[in-house]
Coordinates of C-alpha atoms and ligand atoms in Angstrom, one line a residue:
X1 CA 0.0 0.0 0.0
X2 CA 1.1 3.6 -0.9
X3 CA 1.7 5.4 2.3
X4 CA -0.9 7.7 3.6
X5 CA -0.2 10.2 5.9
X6 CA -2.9 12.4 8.5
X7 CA -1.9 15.7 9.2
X8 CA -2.6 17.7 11.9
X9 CA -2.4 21.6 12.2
X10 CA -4.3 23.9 15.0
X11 CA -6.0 26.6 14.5
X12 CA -6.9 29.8 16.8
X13 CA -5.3 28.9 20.1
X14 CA -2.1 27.0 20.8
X15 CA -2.4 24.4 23.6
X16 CA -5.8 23.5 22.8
X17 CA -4.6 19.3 22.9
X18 CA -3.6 18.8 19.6
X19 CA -1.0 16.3 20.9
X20 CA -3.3 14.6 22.9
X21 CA -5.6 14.5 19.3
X22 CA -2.7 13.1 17.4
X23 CA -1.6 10.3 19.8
X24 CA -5.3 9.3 20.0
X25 CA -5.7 9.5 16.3
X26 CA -2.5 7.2 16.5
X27 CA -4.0 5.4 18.7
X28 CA -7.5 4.5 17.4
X29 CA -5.9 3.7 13.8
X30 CA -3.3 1.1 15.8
X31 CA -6.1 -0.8 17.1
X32 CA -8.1 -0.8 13.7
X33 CA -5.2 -3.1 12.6
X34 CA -3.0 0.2 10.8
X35 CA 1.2 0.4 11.2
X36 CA 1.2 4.2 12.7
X37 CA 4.0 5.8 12.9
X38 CA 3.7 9.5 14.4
X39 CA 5.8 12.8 14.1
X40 CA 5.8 16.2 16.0
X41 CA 7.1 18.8 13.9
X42 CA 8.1 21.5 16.1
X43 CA 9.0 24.9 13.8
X44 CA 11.4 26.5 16.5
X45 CA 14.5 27.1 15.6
X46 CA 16.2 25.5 18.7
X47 CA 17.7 22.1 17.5
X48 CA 15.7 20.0 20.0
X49 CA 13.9 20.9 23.3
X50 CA 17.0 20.4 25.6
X51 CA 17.8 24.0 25.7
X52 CA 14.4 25.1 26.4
X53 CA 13.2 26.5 30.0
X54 CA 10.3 24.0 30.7
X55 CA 8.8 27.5 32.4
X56 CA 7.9 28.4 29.2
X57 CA 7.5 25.0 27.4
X58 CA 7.1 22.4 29.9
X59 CA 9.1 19.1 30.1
X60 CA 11.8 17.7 28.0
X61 CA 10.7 14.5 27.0
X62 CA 14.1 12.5 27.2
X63 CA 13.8 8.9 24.7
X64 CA 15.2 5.1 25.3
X65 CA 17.6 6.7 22.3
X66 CA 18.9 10.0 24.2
X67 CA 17.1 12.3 22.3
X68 CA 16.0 15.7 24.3
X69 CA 12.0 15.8 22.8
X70 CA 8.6 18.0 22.8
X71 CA 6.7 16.6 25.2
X72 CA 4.3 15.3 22.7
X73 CA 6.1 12.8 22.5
X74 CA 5.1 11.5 25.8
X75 CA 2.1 11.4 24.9
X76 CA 2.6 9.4 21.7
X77 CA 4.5 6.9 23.6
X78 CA 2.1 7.1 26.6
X79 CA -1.1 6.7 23.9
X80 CA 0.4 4.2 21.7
X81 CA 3.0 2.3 24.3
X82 CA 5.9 2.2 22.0
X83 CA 8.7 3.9 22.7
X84 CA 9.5 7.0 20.5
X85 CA 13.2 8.0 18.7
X86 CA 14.9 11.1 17.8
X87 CA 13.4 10.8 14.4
X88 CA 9.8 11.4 15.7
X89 CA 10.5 14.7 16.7
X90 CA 12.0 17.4 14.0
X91 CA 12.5 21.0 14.0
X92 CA 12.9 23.8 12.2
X93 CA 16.7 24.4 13.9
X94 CA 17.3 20.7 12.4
X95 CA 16.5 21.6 9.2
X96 CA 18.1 24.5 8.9
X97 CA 21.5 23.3 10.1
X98 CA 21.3 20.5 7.6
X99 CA 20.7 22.9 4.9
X100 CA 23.4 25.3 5.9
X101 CA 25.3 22.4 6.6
X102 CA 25.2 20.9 3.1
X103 CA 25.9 24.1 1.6
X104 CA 29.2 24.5 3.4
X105 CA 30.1 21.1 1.9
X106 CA 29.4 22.4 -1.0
X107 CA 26.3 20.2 -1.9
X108 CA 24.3 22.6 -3.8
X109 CA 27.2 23.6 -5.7
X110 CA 25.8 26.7 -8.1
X111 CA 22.6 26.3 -7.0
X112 CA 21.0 29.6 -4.5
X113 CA 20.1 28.1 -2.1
X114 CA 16.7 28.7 -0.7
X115 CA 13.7 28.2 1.4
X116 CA 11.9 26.2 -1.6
X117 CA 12.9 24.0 -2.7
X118 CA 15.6 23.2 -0.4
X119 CA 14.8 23.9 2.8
X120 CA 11.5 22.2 1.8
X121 CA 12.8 19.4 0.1
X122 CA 15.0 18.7 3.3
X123 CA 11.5 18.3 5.1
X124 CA 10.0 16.4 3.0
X125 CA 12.9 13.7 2.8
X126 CA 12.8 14.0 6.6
X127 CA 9.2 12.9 6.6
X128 CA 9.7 9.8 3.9
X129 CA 12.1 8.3 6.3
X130 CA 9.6 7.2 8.6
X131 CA 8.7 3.9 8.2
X132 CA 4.6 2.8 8.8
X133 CA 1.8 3.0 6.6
X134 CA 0.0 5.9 8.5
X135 CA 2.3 8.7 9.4
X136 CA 0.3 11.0 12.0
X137 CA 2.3 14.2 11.7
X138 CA 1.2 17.1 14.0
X139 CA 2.6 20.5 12.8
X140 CA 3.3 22.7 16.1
X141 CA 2.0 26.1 16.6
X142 CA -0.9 27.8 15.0
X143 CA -1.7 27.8 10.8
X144 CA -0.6 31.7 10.1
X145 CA 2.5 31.5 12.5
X146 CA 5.2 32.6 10.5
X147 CA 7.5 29.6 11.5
X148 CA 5.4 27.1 10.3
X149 CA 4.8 28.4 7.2
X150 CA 7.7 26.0 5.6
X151 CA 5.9 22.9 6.9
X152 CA 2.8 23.3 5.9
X153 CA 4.4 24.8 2.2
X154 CA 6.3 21.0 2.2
X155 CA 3.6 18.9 3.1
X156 CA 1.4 20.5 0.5
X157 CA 3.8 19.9 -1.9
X158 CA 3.9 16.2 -1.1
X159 CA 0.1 16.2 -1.7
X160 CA 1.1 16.8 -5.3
X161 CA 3.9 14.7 -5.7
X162 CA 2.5 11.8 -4.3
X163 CA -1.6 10.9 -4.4
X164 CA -3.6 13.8 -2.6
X165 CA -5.8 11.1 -1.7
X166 CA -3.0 9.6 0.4
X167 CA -3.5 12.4 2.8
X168 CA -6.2 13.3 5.3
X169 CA -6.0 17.0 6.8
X170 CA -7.4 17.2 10.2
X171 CA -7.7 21.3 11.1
X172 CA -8.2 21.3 15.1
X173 CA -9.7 24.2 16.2
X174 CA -11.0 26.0 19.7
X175 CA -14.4 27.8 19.7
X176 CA -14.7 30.1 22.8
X177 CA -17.8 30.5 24.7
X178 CA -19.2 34.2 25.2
X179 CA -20.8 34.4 28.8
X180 CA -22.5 37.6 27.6
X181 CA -25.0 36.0 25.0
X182 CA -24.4 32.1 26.2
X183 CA -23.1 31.3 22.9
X184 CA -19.9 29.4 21.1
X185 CA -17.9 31.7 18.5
X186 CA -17.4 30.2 15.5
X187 CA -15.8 32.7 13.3
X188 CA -12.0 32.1 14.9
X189 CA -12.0 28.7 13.4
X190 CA -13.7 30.1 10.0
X191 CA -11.1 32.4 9.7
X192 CA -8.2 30.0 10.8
X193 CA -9.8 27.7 7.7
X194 CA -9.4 30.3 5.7
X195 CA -5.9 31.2 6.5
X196 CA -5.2 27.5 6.0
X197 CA -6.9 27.3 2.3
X198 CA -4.9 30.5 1.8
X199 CA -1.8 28.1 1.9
X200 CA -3.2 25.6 -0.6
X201 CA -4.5 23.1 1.9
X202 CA -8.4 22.5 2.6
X203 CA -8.9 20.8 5.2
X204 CA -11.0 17.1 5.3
X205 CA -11.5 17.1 9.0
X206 CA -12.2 19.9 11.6
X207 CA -11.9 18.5 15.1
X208 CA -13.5 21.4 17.1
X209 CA -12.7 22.0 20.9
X210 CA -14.2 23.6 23.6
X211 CA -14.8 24.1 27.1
X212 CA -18.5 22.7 26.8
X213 CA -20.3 20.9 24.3
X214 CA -21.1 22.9 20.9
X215 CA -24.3 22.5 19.2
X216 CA -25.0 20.9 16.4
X217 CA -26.3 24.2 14.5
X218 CA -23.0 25.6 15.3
X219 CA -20.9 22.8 13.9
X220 CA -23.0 23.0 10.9
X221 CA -22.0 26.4 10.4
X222 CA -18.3 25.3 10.9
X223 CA -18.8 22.6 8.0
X224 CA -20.5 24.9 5.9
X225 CA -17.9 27.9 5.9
X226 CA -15.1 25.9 6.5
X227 CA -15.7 23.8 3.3
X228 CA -16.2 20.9 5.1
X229 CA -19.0 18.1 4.5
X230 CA -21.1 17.9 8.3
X231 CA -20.3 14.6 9.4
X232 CA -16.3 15.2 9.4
X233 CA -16.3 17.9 12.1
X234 CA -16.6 16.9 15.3
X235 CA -16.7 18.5 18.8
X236 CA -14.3 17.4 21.3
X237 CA -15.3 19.3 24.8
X238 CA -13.0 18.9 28.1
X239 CA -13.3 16.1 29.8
X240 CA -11.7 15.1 33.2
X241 CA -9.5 12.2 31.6
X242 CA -7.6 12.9 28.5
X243 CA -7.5 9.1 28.2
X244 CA -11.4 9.2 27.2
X245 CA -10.1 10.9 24.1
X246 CA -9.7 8.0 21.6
X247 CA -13.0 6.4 23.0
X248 CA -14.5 9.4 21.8
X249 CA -13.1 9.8 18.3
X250 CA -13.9 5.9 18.4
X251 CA -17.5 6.9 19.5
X252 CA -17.8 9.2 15.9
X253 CA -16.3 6.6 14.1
X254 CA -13.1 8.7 13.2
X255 CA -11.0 6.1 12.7
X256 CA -13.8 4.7 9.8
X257 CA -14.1 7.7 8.3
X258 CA -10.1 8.1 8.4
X259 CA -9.9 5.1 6.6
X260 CA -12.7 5.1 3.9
X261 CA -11.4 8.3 3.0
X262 CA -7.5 7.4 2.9
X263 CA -8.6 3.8 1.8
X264 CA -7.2 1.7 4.7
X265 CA -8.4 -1.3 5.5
X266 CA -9.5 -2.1 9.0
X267 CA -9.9 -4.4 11.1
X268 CA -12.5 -3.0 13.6
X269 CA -11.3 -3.8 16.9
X270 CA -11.1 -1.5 19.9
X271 CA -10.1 -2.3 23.6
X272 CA -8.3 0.8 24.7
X273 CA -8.4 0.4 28.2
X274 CA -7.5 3.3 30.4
X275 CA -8.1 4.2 34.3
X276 CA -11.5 5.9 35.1
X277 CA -11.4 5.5 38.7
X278 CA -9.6 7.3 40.8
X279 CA -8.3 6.7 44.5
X280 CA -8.1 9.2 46.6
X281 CA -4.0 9.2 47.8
X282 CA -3.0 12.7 48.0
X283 CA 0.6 13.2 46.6
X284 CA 2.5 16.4 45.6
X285 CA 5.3 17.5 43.8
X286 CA 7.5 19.5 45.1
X287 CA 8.3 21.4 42.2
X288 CA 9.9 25.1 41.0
X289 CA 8.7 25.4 37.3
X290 CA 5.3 26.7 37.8
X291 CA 5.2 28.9 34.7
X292 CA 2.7 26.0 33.1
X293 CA 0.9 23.4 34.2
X294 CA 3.0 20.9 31.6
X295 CA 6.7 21.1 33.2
X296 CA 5.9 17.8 35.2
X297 CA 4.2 16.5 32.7
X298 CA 5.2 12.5 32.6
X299 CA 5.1 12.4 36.5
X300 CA 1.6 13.6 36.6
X301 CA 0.9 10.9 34.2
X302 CA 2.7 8.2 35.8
X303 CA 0.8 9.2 38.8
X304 CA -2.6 9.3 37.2
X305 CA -2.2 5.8 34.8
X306 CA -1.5 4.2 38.6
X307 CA -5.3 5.3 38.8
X308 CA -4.1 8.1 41.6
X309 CA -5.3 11.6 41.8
X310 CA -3.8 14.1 39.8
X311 CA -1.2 15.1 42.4
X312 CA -0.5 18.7 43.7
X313 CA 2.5 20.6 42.8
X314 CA 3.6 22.5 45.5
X315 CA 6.5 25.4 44.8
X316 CA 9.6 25.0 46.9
X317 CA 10.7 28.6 47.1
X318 CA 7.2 28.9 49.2
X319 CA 8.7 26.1 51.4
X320 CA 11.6 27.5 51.8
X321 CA 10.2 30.5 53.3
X322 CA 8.5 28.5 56.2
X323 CA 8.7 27.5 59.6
X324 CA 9.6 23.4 60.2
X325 CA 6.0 23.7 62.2
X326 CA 4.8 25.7 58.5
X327 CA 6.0 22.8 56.7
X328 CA 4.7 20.2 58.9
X329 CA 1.6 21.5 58.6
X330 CA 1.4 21.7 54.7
X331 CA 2.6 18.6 53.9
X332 CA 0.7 16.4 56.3
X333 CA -2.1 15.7 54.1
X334 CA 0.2 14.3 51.7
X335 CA 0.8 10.4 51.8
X336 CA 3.5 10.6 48.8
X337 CA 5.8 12.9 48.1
X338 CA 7.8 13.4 44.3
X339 CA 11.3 15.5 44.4
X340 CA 10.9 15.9 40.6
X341 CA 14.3 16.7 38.2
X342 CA 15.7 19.8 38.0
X343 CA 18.7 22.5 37.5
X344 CA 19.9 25.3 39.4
X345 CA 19.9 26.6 42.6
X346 CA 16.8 28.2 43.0
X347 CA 13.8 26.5 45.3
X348 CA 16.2 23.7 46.5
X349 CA 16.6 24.5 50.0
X350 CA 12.5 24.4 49.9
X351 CA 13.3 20.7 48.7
X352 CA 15.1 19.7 51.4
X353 CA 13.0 20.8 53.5
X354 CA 10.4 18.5 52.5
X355 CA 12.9 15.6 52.0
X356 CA 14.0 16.4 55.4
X357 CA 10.5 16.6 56.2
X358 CA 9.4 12.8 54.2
X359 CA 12.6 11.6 56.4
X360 CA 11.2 12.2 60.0
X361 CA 7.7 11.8 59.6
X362 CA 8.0 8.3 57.4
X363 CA 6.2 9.7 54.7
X364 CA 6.7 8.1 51.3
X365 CA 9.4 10.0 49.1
X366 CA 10.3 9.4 45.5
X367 CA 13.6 11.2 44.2
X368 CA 14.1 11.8 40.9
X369 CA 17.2 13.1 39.6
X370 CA 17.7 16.2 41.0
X371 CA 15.3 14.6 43.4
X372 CA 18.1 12.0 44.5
X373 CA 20.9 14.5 44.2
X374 CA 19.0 16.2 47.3
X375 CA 18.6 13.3 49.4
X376 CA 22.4 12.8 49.4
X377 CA 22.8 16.6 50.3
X378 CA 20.0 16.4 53.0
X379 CA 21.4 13.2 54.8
X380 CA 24.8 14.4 54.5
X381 CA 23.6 18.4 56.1
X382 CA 21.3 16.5 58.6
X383 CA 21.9 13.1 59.7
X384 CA 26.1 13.0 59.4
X385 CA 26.4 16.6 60.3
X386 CA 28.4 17.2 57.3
X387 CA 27.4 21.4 57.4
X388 CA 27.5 23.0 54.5
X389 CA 27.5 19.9 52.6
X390 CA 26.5 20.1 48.9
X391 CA 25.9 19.3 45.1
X392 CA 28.6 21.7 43.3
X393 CA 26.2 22.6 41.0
X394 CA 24.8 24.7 44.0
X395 CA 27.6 25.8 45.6
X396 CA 31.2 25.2 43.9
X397 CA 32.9 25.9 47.4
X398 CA 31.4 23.3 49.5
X399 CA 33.7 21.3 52.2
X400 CA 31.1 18.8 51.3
X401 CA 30.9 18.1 48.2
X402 CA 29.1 15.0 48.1
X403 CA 27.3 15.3 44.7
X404 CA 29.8 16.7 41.8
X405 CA 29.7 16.9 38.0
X406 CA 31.0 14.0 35.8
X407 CA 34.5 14.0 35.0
X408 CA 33.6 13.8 31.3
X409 CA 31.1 16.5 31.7
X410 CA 34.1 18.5 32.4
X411 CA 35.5 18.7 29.5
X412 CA 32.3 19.6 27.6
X413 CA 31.6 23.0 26.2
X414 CA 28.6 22.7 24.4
X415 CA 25.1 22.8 26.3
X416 CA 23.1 21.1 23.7
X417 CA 22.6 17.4 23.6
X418 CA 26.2 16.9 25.9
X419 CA 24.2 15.9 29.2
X420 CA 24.2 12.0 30.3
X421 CA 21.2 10.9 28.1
X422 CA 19.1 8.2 27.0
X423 CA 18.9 4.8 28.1
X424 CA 21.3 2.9 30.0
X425 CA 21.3 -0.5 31.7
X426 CA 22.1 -0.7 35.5
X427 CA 22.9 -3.6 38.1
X428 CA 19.6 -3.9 40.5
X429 CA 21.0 -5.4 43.9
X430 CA 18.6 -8.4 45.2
X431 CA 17.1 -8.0 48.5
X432 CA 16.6 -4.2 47.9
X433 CA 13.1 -2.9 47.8
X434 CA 13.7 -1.7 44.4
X435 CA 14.8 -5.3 43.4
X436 CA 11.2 -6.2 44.4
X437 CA 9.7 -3.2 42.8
X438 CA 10.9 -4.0 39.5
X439 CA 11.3 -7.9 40.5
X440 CA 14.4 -8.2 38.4
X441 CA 18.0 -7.6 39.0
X442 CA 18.6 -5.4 35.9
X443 CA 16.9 -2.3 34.5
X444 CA 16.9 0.0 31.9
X445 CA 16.1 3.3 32.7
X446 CA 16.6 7.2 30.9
X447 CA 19.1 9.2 31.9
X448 CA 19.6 13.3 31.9
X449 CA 22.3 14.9 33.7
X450 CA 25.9 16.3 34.7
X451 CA 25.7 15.7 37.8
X452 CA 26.3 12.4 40.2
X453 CA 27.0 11.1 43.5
X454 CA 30.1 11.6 44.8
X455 CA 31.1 8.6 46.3
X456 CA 34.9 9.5 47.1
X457 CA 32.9 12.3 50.1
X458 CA 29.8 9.8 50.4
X459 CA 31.5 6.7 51.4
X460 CA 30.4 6.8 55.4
X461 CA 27.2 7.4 54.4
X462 CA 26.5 4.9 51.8
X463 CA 26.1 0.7 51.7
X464 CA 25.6 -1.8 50.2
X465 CA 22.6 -4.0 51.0
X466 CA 24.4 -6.6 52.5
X467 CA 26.5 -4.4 55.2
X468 CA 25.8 -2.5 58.1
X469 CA 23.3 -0.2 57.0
X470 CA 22.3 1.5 60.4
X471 CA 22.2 5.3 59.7
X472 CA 23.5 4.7 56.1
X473 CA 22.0 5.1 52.8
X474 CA 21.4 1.9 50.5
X475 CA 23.1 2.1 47.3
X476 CA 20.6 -0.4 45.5
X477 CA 21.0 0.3 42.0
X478 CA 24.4 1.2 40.3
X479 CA 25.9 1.1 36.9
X480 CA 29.8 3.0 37.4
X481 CA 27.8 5.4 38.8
X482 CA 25.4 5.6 41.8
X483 CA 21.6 4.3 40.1
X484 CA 19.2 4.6 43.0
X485 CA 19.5 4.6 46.9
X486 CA 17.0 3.7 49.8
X487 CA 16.5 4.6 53.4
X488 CA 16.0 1.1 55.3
X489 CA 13.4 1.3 58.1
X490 CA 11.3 3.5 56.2
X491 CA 8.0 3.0 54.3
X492 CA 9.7 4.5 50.7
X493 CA 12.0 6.6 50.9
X494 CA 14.3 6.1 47.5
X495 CA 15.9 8.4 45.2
X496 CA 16.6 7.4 41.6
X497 CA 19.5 9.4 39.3
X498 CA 17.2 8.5 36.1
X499 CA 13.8 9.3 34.9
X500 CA 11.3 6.6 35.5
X501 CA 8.9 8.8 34.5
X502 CA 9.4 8.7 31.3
X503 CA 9.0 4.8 30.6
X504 CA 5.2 4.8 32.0
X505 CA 2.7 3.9 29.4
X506 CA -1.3 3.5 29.7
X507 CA -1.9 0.4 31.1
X508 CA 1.7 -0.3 32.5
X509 CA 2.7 2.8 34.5
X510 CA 6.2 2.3 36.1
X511 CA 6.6 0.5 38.6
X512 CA 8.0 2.7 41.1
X513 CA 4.8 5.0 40.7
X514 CA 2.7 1.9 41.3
X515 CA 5.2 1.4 44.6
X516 CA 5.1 4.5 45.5
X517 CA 1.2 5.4 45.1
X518 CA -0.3 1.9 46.0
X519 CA 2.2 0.6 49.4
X520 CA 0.8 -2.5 49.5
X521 CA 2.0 -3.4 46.0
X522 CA 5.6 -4.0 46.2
X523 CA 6.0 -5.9 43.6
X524 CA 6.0 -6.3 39.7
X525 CA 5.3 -10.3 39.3
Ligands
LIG1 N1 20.9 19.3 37.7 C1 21.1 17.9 37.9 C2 22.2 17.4 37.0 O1 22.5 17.9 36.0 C3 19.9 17.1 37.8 C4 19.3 17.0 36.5 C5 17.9 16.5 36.4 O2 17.2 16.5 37.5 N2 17.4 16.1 35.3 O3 22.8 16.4 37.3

């Protein structure tokens, strides 16, 4: 079969869910039976996300293959529960450099180079490297930025060098609702059709969403000026669960009318099972990116695909302003606690206040990364008496320096891409908790960092599981580096130097969430 692609583009508002519309998109077509294959294009000029303040952005995404990603991708994996690769993800700062790139080598030799065709062919070679027979590519930003006008100029031409019929354009709008007159606008996603057609590319499906459900009149004004027959726009209101999404789309028979228009054959099946009940188990993250609700992104996933409670995010500078009494009292309603990742200095005393804080009062504590990095610092500062002890990241001067930056990370100049990152295998010492977390004594988990455990200044504070471990911390995971640690004694206190976060998918969230959320499971088999 030729390959057929779906493309996505957003109209009117940014951040509206088209990621969570093109992984369930994915998602549906995968159970009909279809190979899916999914890309975010990102038109940003930054390389990857790595760089990027996740204030402004929200998480970097990290993949089993090291790449830095949009957090789309999490959802794609998440949604589909495969595992994503650099290729996935491609940006306008990729393009670009490949471009300028080969003309340095002198690959367009005589040629001027320019914007089309070879900045556009360079996308469009990008794309046919992906192997499946759907390609779900969503196009970042909103039609009629500038930056994305290159994309959506490339894919267009594909439409006429390979079958138009091969490609299915879904246009997701937002249609605000005026409290004034009680009604939904409709004109923003007219016009946003319009700017669209202005590009050469009418749309075959407008997926419209909204804070409530629309009408039917006013969807029927949506198909009429947008061009579009009635029964391929759909409305797609909030709902609680972002899981429901693909039930929905299954509920209007998307994933039919994808196929009978791009002539796919399905097979009809659906069981997309996803958690719809929720237990009440209070847990926060003690966090410092605030700037958007998407910077701990995969945690609050992993959380909720446990079947747990969207957990709080609580700002550590806040913390750190407290009393110990002030602290006590605002985390006592928690019964977990998440020391999320993390760089710089700012907010971290606040989290080790509350590590301090999970320490004394037995409350469950997951540390992740920076998370971990912490619980070394606050054992060392509280329970050896090591003052002043610290990460060097934090304070270059310490006596104490019991978490330090990577020899090779020394030598590196470059910020981009130089971090520890991707996957990576570590030893899993039997008899630790995490051994009977995972119940296996190997693991491979995703890495992103310069920083490590120090063991040279940790060693009187660290064991192994079959020592003396009175007063110490367990090493119970370790590659050459320090993996993962635990408190003995307590219910869960254990820090992790990767991202387990990342590796959660519906229906098999990882287990150290499940551990973490759900004490009386302790184990994976
Ligand atoms: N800043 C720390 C480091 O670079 C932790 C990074 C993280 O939490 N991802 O090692």
């Amino acid at each position: 079969m030729n390959r057929r692609y779906v493309i996505v583009t957003g109209g009117v508002l940014s951040g509206v869910g088209k990621g969570i519309l093109s992984a369930s998109i994915a998602r549906l077509m995968k159970e009909s039976g279809v190979r899916v294959n999914t890309l975010k294009i990102d038109p940003y000029l930054n390389i990857d996300a790595g760089t990027m303040n996740p204030n402004q952005h929200g998480e970097v995404f990290v993949t089993e293959d090291g790449y830095e990603a949009d957090l789309d991708l999490g959802h794609y994996e998440r949604f589909l529960g495969v595992d994503m690769k650099r290729q996935n993800n491609l940006t306008a700062g990729q393009i670009y450099k490949t471009v300028i790139d080969k003309e340095r080598e002198g690959k367009y030799l005589g040629s001027t180079v320019q914007i089309v065709p070879h900045v556009t062919d360079e996308i469009k070679q990008r794309i046919r490297e992906l192997n499946g027979e759907l390609i779900i590519i969503e196009i970042g930003g909103t039609v009629g930025d500038i930056e994305g006008e290159v994309f959506l100029e490339a894919v267009r031409e594909m439409t006429l060098e390979d079958e138009r019929e091969s490609f299915l354009f879904v246009h997701v709008t937002y249609a605000p609702h005026l409290e004034v007159t009680n009604e939904f606008k409709t004109k923003p996603t007219q016009q946003s059709v319009q700017l669209l057609r202005r590009i050469g590319i009418h749309p075959d499906m407008i997926i419209v969403r909204s804070q409530f459900p629309v009408e039917g009149r006013d969807l029927d004004k949506i198909a009429l000026f947008g061009g579009v027959p009635r029964s391929m726009v759909f409305n797609l209101p909030d709902t609680e669960n972002v899981y429901e999404a693909p039930a929905i789309l299954h509920s209007y028979d998307v994933h039919r009318k994808i196929a009978t228009r791009l002539s796919i054959r399905t097979n009809g099946e659906f069981s997309w099972q996803f958690p719809r009940a929720f237990k009440s188990r209070r847990v926060a993250i003690v966090g410092k990116y605030l700037g958007t609700g998407d910077s701990y992104k995969s945690i609050i996933e992993s959380v909720i695909l446990c079947g747990v409670e969207k957990p709080d995010i609580l700002d550590s500078q806040v913390l750190e302003e407290m009393s110990p009494e002030e602290i006590d009292l605002s985390l006592k309603q928690y019964e977990a606690l998440i020391i999320p990742g993390g760089f710089g200095k700012r907010g971290m005393e606040g989290k080790l206040a509350a590590i301090r804080y999970a320490r004394e009062h037995d409350v469950p504590l997951l540390g992740i990364c920076l998370g971990m990095q912490l619980i070394i610092v606050e054992f060392a500062r509280n329970v050896m008496g090591f003052a002043n002890a610290n990460s060097t990241e934090f304070d270059p001067g310490t006596p104490y320096p019991v978490v330090d930056i990577m020899e090779e990370q020394k030598k590196l100049l470059k910020m981009g891409g130089t971090m520890r990152l991707g996957s990576q295998k570590a030893k899993v010492f039997p008899s630790t908790r995490l051994c009977s977390i995972y119940g296996s004594d190997e693991i491979w988990e995703r890495h992103r960092h310069r920083y490590e455990v120090n063991r040279n200044v940790c060693k009187s504070m660290l064991c192994y599981p079959e020592e003396d471990c009175f007063n110490k911390l367990t090493i119970c995971a370790e590659k050459d580096f320090v993996e993962a640690i635990e408190l003995q004694g307590h219910k869960f206190f254990i820090g992790v130097q990767y991202h387990p976060e990342f590796k959660s998918k519906v229906g098999l969230p990882h287990p150290l969430f499940e551990a973490l959320t759900n004490p009386q499971r302790t184990c994976r088999r």
